[in-house]
XYZ file of C-alpha atoms in Angstrom:
253
model
C -1.105 -5.748 -6.918
C -4.073 -3.507 -7.804
C -4.036 0.240 -7.282
C -6.525 -0.032 -4.397
C -4.456 -2.719 -2.661
C -1.303 -0.627 -3.183
C -2.949 2.341 -1.472
C -4.106 0.123 1.390
C -0.600 -1.307 1.813
C 0.966 2.157 1.932
C -1.550 3.425 4.501
C -1.068 0.326 6.672
C 2.716 0.775 6.451
C 2.412 4.339 7.741
C 0.089 3.167 10.536
C 2.662 0.544 11.514
C 5.339 3.237 11.756
C 3.067 5.336 13.950
C 2.235 2.330 16.099
C 5.848 1.391 16.704
C 6.698 4.978 17.606
C 3.917 5.140 20.193
C 5.786 2.559 22.292
C 8.132 5.330 23.418
C 7.024 7.355 26.468
C 5.609 10.821 26.018
C 8.646 12.283 27.788
C 11.190 9.956 26.167
C 14.794 11.003 26.722
C 17.897 9.043 25.784
C 21.642 9.517 25.953
C 21.580 12.043 23.097
C 19.322 14.323 25.159
C 16.320 14.305 22.792
C 12.910 14.557 24.439
C 9.618 13.817 22.708
C 10.913 12.315 19.471
C 7.615 12.347 17.555
C 5.759 14.979 15.543
C 2.394 14.630 13.798
C 1.557 17.446 11.399
C -1.271 18.778 9.291
C -0.360 20.693 6.143
C -3.008 23.426 6.299
C -1.629 25.051 3.143
C -2.747 22.030 1.088
C -6.380 22.998 1.682
C -5.970 25.767 -0.906
C -5.716 23.015 -3.550
C -8.533 20.933 -2.010
C -5.991 18.447 -0.618
C -5.725 16.860 2.829
C -2.094 16.315 3.785
C -0.650 14.805 6.991
C 2.859 13.812 8.064
C 4.508 11.873 10.882
C 8.136 12.725 11.727
C 10.427 10.923 14.197
C 13.863 11.976 15.405
C 16.535 9.266 15.056
C 19.568 11.342 16.118
C 20.436 14.825 17.288
C 20.122 16.339 13.790
C 18.385 13.670 11.672
C 14.763 12.516 11.442
C 12.666 10.297 9.209
C 9.158 11.132 8.069
C 6.246 9.666 6.150
C 3.350 11.622 4.704
C 0.053 10.954 3.004
C -1.920 13.324 0.815
C -5.341 12.733 -0.662
C -8.136 14.648 -2.319
C -11.656 13.450 -3.123
C -12.653 13.831 -6.740
C -13.851 17.382 -7.414
C -13.550 20.248 -9.867
C -10.205 21.896 -10.505
C -9.091 24.475 -7.891
C -9.042 28.141 -8.952
C -11.374 27.295 -11.820
C -12.041 30.922 -12.782
C -8.295 31.645 -12.936
C -7.767 28.565 -15.090
C -10.453 29.766 -17.506
C -8.632 33.088 -17.832
C -5.406 31.269 -18.773
C -7.039 29.311 -21.619
C -7.451 31.570 -24.639
C -9.449 29.173 -26.810
C -13.180 29.108 -25.831
C -13.679 25.720 -27.521
C -10.825 24.184 -25.526
C -12.269 25.556 -22.290
C -15.723 24.264 -23.186
C -14.218 20.805 -23.716
C -12.570 20.583 -20.290
C -14.497 22.978 -18.009
C -16.296 20.126 -16.215
C -13.044 18.269 -15.542
C -12.899 16.525 -12.129
C -9.845 15.055 -10.466
C -8.719 13.357 -7.265
C -5.353 12.167 -5.995
C -3.456 10.107 -3.441
C 0.255 10.278 -2.544
C 2.615 8.581 -0.102
C 5.937 10.352 0.605
C 8.761 9.003 2.808
C 11.757 11.263 3.470
C 14.916 11.698 5.549
C 15.583 15.136 7.076
C 18.989 16.626 7.855
C 18.708 19.680 10.112
C 21.414 22.317 9.662
C 21.057 23.923 13.104
C 21.893 22.731 16.597
C 19.162 20.114 16.962
C 16.426 18.127 15.295
C 12.949 19.635 14.678
C 14.333 23.194 14.650
C 15.787 25.456 11.973
C 16.523 24.908 8.298
C 16.724 21.404 6.824
C 17.176 19.502 3.566
C 15.223 16.310 2.962
C 15.677 13.830 0.095
C 12.373 12.067 -0.590
C 10.502 9.739 -2.918
C 6.823 10.004 -3.800
C 4.308 7.477 -5.105
C 1.174 9.211 -6.376
C -1.985 8.428 -8.322
C -4.309 10.884 -10.045
C -7.849 10.059 -11.135
C -9.792 12.122 -13.646
C -13.272 12.446 -15.125
C -14.112 14.770 -17.983
C -17.111 15.053 -20.318
C -15.043 15.946 -23.387
C -16.854 18.052 -25.961
C -16.046 18.169 -29.665
C -17.632 19.537 -32.842
C -19.003 17.319 -35.627
C -20.892 17.930 -38.868
C -24.096 17.298 -36.895
C -23.288 19.738 -34.084
C -21.680 19.513 -30.665
C -21.092 16.041 -29.186
C -19.750 14.846 -25.827
C -17.929 11.711 -24.711
C -17.519 10.847 -21.014
C -13.882 9.992 -20.302
C -12.233 8.757 -17.088
C -9.033 7.066 -15.927
C -5.910 7.188 -13.768
C -2.260 8.203 -13.984
C 0.418 6.836 -11.618
C 3.726 8.619 -10.983
C 6.892 7.706 -9.089
C 9.286 10.590 -8.418
C 12.282 11.546 -6.274
C 13.335 14.975 -5.106
C 14.888 17.248 -2.508
C 12.862 19.377 -0.089
C 14.217 22.597 1.420
C 12.386 23.813 4.504
C 12.451 25.290 7.977
C 10.756 24.357 11.244
C 10.123 26.407 14.366
C 9.175 25.520 17.942
C 6.213 27.694 18.933
C 5.749 26.059 22.327
C 6.809 22.872 24.101
C 4.441 20.794 21.962
C 3.468 22.987 18.981
C 5.723 23.361 15.931
C 5.410 25.164 12.595
C 6.919 23.505 9.502
C 7.403 25.442 6.248
C 8.052 23.371 3.136
C 9.769 26.097 1.150
C 10.470 24.202 -2.071
C 10.600 20.533 -2.996
C 11.164 19.898 -6.716
C 10.827 16.265 -7.799
C 11.140 14.341 -11.041
C 10.423 10.790 -12.201
C 8.214 8.662 -14.433
C 4.481 8.292 -15.041
C 2.020 6.095 -16.889
C -1.727 5.737 -17.247
C -4.693 6.447 -19.470
C -8.211 7.809 -19.677
C -10.953 6.041 -21.621
C -14.279 6.967 -23.136
C -16.820 4.572 -24.635
C -19.185 5.687 -27.380
C -20.320 4.350 -30.759
C -18.694 6.466 -33.460
C -18.914 6.445 -37.257
C -15.896 7.272 -39.418
C -16.611 11.012 -39.535
C -17.184 11.199 -35.769
C -13.924 9.340 -35.154
C -12.023 11.857 -37.262
C -13.685 14.827 -35.533
C -12.966 13.462 -32.057
C -9.335 12.675 -32.876
C -8.835 16.190 -34.285
C -10.305 17.709 -31.115
C -8.088 15.600 -28.838
C -4.945 16.440 -30.772
C -5.789 20.159 -30.622
C -5.244 20.054 -26.855
C -1.798 21.045 -25.653
C 0.225 18.122 -24.268
C 0.798 18.106 -20.538
C 4.242 19.519 -19.688
C 6.946 16.820 -19.841
C 4.347 14.069 -20.387
C 3.999 12.140 -23.651
C 0.437 11.586 -24.847
C -0.950 9.241 -27.485
C -4.515 9.428 -28.797
C -6.431 6.409 -30.134
C -9.958 6.662 -31.535
C -12.051 3.861 -33.054
C -15.691 2.894 -33.499
C -16.080 2.086 -29.785
C -14.697 5.324 -28.342
C -11.384 6.932 -27.460
C -8.285 6.338 -25.342
C -5.573 8.773 -24.248
C -2.332 7.165 -23.019
C 0.117 9.035 -20.809
C 3.704 7.823 -20.553
C 7.019 9.455 -19.833
C 8.663 11.912 -17.452
C 6.728 13.506 -14.583
C 7.717 16.617 -12.623
C 6.240 18.198 -9.519
C 6.876 20.632 -6.664
C 6.194 20.213 -2.944
C 5.333 23.261 -0.841
C 3.191 23.926 2.192
C 2.792 25.128 5.751
C 2.143 22.564 8.509
C 1.160 22.807 12.151
C 2.581 19.990 14.285
C 2.052 18.433 17.707
C 5.142 16.991 19.421
C 4.981 14.071 21.829
């Protein structure tokens, strides 16, 4: 299955969940006394990182719910670019990656266990899994004996992680809820690569490889650099760690 077809399958799966839930009446009430079992939410906090994040949550018992979320971001420059520049001490390293662009997609199912009197209210813990892909484009600059050169590189990294989310949700009105994802550490595996095509002589290959290896490795991710006469390849493989956090506004029905 290709990456595009995988994304399509995940989105259609979430739509199927939403569709099956819509069969219930708007004022659904069963023997357990739960009314309006469905919540759709928009994580407004994700906008700070140029992400669009939405979640559907459905109550399945008095204190337990299931949820599925999607997050995506069109390819753009890194958020907080000026702050990132301040964190990188080496001007040459910053010059090499300053035009970096990235996009992402993630699908996250979870099960929530509320610690209070009823579902959708109070503190909760939620084990979850996340499938995510990250795309990147970067005109990578490096120094040669003939001056500054650039190679256009692009590719994707896929990660599969599992974690535990701690959060709290409040009922602001009969239909409006506020959901705070306090902290959701997750850990798993990743793989992928970025490629750049360019004709290189022996000296240019050596200069490009030296420049790539001067970059710090991504935290917890193994990298391998390959350079030949046709260009360069950077392989990513190994552990992957992340953190979920956010603030969502929800509509209950």
